[in-house]
XYZ file of N, CA and C in Angstrom:
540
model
N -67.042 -33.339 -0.999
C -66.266 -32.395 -0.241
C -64.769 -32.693 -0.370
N -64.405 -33.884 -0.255
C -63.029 -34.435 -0.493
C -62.602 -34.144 -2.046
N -63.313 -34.203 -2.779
C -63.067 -33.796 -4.278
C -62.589 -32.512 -3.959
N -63.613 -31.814 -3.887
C -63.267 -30.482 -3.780
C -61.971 -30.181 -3.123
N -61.520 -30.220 -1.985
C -60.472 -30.196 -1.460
C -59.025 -30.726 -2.305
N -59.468 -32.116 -2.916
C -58.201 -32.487 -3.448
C -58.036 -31.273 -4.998
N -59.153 -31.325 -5.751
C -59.185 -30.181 -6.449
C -58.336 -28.943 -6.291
N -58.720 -28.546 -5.444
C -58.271 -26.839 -4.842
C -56.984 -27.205 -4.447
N -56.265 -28.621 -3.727
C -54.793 -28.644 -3.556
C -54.154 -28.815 -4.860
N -55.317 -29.536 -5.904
C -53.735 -30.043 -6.779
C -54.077 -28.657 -7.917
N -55.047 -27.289 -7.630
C -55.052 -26.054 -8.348
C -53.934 -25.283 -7.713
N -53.856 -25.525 -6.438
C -53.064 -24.740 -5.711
C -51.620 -25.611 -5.829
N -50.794 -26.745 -6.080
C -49.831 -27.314 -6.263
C -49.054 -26.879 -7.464
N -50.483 -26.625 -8.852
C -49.738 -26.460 -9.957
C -49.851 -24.745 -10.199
N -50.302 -23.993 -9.719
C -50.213 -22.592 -9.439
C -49.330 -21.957 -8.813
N -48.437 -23.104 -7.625
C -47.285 -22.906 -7.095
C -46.062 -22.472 -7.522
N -45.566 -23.482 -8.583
C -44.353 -22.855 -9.334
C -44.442 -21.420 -10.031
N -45.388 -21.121 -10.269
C -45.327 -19.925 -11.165
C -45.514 -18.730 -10.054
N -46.208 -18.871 -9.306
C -46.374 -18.052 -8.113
C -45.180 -17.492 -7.365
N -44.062 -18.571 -6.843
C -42.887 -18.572 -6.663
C -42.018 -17.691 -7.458
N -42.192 -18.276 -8.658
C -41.056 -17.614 -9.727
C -41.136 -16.258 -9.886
N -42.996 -15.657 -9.751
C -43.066 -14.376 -9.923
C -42.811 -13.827 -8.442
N -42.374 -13.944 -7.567
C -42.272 -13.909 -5.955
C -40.980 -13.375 -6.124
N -39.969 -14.518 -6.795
C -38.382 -14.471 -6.325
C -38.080 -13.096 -7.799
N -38.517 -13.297 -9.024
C -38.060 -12.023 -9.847
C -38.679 -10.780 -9.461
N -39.953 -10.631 -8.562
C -39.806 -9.290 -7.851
C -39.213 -8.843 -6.458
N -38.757 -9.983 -6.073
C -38.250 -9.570 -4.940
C -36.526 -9.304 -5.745
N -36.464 -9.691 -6.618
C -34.854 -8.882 -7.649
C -35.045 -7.455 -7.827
N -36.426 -7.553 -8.642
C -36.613 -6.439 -8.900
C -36.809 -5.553 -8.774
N -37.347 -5.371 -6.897
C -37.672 -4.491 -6.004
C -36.563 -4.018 -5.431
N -35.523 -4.223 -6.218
C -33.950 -3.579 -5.655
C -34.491 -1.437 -6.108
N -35.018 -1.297 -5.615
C -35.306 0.603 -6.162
C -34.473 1.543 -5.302
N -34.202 2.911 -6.143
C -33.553 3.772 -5.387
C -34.027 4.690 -5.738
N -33.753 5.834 -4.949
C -34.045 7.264 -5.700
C -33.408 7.682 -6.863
N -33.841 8.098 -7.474
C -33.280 8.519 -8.847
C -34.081 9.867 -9.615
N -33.620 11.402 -9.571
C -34.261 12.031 -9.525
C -34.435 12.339 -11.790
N -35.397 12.967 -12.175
C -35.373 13.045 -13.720
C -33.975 13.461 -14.267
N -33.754 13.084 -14.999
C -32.053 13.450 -16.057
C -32.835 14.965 -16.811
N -34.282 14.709 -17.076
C -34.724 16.496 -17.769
C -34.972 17.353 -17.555
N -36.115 17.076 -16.428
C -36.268 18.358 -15.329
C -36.282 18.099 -13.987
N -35.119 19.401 -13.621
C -34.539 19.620 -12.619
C -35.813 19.641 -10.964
N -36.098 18.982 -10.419
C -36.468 18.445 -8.991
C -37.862 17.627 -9.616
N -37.893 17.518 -10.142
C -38.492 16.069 -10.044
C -38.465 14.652 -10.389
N -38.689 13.997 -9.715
C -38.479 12.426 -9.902
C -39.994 11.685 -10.587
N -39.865 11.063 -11.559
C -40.865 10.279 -12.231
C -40.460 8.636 -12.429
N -41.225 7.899 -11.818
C -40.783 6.326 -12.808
C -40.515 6.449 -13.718
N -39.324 5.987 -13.962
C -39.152 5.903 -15.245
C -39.546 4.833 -16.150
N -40.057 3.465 -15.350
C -40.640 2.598 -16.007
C -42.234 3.040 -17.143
N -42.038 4.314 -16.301
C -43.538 4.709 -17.072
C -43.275 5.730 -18.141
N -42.263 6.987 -17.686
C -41.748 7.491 -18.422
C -40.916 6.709 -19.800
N -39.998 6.138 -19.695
C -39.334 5.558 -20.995
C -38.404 6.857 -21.340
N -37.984 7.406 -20.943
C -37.505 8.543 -21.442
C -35.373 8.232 -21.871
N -34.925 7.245 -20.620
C -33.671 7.206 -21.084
C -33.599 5.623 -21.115
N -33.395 4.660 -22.121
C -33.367 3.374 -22.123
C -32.161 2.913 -21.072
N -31.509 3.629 -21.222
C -30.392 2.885 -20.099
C -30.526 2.630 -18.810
N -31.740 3.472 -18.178
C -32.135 3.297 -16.478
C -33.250 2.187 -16.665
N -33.694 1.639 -17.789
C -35.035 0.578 -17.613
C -33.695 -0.908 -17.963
N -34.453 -1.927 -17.388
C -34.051 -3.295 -17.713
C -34.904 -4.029 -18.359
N -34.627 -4.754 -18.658
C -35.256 -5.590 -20.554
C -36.895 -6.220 -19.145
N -37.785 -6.379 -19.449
C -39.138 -7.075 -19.240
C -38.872 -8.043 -19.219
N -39.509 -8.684 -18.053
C -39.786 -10.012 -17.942
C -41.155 -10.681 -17.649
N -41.572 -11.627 -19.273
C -42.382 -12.168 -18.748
C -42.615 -13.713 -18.062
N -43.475 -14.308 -17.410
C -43.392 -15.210 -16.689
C -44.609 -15.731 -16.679
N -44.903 -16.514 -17.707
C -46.320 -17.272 -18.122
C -46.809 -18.649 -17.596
N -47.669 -18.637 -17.425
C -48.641 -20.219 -16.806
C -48.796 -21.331 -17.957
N -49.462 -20.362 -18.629
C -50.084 -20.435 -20.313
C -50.538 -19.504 -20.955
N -50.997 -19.723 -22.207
C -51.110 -18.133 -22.822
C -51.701 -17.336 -22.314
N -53.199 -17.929 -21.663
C -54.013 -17.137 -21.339
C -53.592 -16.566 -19.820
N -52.515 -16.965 -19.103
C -52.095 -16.415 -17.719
C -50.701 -16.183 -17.685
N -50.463 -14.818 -17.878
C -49.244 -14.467 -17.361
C -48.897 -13.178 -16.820
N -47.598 -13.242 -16.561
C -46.913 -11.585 -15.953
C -46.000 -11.000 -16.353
N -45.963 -9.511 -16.259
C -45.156 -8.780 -16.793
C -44.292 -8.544 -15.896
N -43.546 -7.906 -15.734
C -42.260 -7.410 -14.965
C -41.641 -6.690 -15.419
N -41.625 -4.811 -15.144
C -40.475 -4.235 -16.051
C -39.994 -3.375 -15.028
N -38.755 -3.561 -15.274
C -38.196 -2.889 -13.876
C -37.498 -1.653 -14.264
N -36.997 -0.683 -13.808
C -36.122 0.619 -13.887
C -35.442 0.696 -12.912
N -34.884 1.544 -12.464
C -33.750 2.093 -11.539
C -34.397 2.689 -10.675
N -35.530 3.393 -10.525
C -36.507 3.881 -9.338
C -37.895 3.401 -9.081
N -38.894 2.601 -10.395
C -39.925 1.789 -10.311
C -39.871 0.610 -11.237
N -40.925 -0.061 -10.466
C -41.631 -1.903 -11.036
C -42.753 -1.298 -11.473
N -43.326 -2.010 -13.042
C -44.625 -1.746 -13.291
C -44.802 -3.412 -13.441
N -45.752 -3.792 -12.796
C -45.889 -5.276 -12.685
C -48.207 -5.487 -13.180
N -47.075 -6.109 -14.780
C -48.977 -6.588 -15.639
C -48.864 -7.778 -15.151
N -50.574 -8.154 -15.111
C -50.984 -9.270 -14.729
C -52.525 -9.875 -15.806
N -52.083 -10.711 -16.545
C -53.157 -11.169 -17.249
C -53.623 -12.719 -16.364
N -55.010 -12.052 -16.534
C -55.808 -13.220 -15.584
C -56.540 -14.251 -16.405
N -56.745 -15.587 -15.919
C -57.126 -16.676 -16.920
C -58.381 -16.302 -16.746
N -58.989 -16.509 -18.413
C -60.501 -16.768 -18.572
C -60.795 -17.255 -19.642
N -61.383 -18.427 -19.637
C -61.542 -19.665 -20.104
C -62.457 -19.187 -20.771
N -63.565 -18.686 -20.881
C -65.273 -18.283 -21.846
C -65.616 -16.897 -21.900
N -66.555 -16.775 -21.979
C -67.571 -15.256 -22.610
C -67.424 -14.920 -20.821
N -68.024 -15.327 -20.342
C -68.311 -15.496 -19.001
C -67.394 -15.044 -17.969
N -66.338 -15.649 -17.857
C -65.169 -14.865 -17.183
C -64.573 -13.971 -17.865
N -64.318 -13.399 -19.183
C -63.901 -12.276 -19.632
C -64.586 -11.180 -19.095
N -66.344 -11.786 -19.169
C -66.784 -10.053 -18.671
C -66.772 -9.926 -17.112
N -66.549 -11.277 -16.180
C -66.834 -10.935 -15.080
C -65.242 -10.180 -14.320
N -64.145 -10.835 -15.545
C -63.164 -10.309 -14.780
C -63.011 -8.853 -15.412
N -63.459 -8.608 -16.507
C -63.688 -7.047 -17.068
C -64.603 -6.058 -16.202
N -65.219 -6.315 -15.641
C -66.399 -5.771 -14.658
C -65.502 -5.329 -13.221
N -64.717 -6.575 -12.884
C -64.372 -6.454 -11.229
C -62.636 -6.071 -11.219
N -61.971 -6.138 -12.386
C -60.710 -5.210 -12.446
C -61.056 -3.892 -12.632
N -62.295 -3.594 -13.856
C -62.537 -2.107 -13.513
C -62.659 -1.432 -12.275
N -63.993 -1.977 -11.698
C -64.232 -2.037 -9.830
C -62.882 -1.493 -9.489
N -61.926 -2.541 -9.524
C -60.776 -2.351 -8.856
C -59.997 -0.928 -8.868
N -60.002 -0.596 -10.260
C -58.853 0.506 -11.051
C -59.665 1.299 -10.859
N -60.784 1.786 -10.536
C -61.996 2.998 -9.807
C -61.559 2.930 -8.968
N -60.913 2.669 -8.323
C -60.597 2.615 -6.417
C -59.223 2.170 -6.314
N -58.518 2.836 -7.155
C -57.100 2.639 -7.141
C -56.296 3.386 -6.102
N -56.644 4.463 -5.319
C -56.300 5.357 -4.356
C -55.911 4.245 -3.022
N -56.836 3.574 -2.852
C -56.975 2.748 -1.865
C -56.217 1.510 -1.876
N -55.478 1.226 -2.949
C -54.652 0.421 -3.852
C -53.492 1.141 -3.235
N -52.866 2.059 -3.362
C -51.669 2.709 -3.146
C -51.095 2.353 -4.870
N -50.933 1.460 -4.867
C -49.785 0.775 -6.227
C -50.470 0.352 -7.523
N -52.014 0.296 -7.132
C -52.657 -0.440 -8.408
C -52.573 0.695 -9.474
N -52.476 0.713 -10.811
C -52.852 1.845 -12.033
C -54.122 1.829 -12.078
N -54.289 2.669 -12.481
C -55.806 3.158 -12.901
C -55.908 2.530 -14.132
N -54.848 2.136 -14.826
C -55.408 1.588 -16.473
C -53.993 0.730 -16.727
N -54.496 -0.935 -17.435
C -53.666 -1.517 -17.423
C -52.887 -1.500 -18.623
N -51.751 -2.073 -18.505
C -50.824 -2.186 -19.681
C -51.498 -3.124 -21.234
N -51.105 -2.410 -22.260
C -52.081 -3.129 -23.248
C -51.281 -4.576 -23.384
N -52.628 -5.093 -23.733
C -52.719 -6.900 -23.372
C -52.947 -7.465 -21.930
N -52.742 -6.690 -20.997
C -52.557 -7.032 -20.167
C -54.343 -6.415 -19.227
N -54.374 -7.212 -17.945
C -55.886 -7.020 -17.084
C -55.445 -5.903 -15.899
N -54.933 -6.176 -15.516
C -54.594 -5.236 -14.698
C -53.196 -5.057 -13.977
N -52.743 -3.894 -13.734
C -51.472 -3.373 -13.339
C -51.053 -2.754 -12.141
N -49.884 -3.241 -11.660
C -49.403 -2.251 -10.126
C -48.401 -1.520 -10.741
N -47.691 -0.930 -9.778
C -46.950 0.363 -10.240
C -46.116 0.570 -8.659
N -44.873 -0.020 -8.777
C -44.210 0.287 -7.268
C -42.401 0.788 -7.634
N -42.835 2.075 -6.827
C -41.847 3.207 -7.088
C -40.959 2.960 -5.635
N -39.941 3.541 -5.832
C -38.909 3.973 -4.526
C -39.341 4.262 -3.419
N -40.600 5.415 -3.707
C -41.190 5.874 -2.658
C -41.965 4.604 -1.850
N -42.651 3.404 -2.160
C -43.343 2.727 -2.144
C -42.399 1.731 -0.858
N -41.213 1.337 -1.894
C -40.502 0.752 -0.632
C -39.663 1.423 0.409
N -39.638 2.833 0.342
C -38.841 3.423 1.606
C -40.049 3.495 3.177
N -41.689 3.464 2.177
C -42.506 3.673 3.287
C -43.230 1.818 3.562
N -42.980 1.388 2.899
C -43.702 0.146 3.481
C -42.359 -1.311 3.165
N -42.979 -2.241 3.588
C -41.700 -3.482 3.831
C -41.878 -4.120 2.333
N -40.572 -4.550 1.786
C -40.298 -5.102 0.411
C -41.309 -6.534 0.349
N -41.235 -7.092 1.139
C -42.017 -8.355 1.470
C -42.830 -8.239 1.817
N -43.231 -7.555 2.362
C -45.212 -7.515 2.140
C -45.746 -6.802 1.145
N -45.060 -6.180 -0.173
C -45.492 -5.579 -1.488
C -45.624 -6.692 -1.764
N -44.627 -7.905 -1.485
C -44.758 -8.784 -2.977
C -45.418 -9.538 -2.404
N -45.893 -9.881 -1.352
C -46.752 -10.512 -0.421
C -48.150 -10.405 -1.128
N -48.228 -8.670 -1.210
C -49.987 -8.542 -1.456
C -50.354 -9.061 -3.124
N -49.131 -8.741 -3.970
C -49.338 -9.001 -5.437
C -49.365 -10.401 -5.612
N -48.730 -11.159 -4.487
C -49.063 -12.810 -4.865
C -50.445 -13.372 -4.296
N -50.540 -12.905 -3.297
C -52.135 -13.061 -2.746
C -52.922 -12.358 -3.353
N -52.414 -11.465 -4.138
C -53.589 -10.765 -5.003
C -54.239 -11.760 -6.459
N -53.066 -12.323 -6.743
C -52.802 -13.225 -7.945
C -53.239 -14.491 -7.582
N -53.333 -14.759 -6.156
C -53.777 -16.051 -5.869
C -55.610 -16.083 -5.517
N -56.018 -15.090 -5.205
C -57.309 -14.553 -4.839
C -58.157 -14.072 -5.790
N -57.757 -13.482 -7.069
C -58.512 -12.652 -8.275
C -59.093 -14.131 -9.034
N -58.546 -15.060 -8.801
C -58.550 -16.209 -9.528
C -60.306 -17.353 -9.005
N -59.759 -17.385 -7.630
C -60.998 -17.632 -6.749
C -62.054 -17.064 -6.646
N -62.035 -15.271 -6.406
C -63.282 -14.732 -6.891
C -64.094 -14.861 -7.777
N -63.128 -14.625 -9.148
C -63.580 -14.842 -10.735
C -64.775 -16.436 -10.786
N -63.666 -17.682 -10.318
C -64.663 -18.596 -10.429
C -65.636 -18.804 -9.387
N -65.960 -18.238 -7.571
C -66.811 -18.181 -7.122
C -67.949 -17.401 -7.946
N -67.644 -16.138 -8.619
C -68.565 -14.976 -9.085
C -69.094 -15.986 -10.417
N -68.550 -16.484 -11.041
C -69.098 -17.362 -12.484
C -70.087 -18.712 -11.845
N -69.526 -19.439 -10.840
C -71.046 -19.963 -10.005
C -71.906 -19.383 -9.178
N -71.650 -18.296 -9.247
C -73.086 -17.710 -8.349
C -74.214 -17.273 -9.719
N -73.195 -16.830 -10.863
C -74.093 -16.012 -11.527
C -74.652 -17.623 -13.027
N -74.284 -18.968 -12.898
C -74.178 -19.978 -13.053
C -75.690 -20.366 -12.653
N -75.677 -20.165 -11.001
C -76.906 -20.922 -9.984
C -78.019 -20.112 -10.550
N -78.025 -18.752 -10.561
C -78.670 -17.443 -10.626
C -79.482 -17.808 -11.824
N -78.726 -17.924 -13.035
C -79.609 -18.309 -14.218
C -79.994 -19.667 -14.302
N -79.833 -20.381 -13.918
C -80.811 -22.085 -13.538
C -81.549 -21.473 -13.091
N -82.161 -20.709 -11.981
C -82.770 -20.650 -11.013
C -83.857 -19.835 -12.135
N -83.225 -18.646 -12.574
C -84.193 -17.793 -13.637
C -84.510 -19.025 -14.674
N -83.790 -20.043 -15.171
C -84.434 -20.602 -16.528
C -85.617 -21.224 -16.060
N -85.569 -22.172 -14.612
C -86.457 -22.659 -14.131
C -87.708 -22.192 -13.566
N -87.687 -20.866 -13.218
C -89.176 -20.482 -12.915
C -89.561 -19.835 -14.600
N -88.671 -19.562 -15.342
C -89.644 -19.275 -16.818
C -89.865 -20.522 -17.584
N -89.049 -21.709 -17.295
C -90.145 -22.833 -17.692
C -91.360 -23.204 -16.875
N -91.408 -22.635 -15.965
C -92.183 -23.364 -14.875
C -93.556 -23.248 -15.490
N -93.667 -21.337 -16.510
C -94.709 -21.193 -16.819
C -95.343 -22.046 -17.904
N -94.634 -22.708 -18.804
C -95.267 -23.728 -19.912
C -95.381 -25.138 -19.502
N -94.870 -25.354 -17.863
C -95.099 -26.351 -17.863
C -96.251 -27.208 -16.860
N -97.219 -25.883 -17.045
C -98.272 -26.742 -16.109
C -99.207 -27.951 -16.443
């Protein structure tokens, strides 16, 4: 039990710095304003998504763990599109985190900010516009994307030992049959 614990502090010690770093460049980056389209007249679009005038987007930032874990950051003048590639070490966590980001991006409504489809290379994506911070607090957006980032991680490896126990459990009653 003490293993475990010291485990999970010194996962959570070295997960810290990077956690932080992506904390303090969106809380820069969550500087948004209204900014209505330069093409057509009354409507407003991200332009992080649009791409339409390079001069309202700012250069991407990424902010990596290691190869296999990092973040995107691309900011504009009215939205953040913020990728998030999640670590997975085997066969095993690729499909379980391929399975439960889909889950996720099916039920993106309920998300407010999540995309329905992530940025290529990347697992999954938020999307936070002007509108986003005039109706809810700057610090609890970046609140939920770091606890989101700190939590997708824990699931992934709770869900890889359950489904771990699951097949012991299946290998052992189909040996059970040759081994009377």
């Amino acid at each position: 039990r003490n293993l475990r614990r010291f485990l999970s502090d010194t996962m959570a010690n070295t997960l810290r710095p990077y956690l932080n770093c992506i904390r303090h460049t969106l809380t820069a980056a969550l500087c948004l304003r209204n900014f209505p389209s330069q093409v057509v007249e009354r409507h407003n679009k991200p332009e992080v998504e649009m791409g339409g005038s390079k001069e309202l987007l700012l250069n991407p930032i990424t902010i990596a763990r290691n190869e296999s874990e990092k973040c995107m950051i691309e900011a504009s003048v009215n939205s953040v599109r913020i990728s998030v590639r999640i670590k997975q070490a085997d066969e095993i966590e690729e499909i379980l985190c391929h399975k439960f980001t889909r889950f996720l991006m099916q039920r993106a409504e309920q998300f407010i900010i999540l995309r329905r489809k992530p940025v290529e290379g990347f697992d999954i994506s938020f999307l936070i516009t002007n509108t986003h911070t005039e109706t809810m607090w700057k610090h609890k957006l970046v609140d939920f994307v770091i606890t989101f980032m700190e939590e997708i991680d824990k699931e992934i490896s709770q869900m890889k030992i359950s489904v771990n126990a699951r097949a012991r459990i299946v290998a052992q009653e189909y040996m059970r049959q040759y081994v009377r």
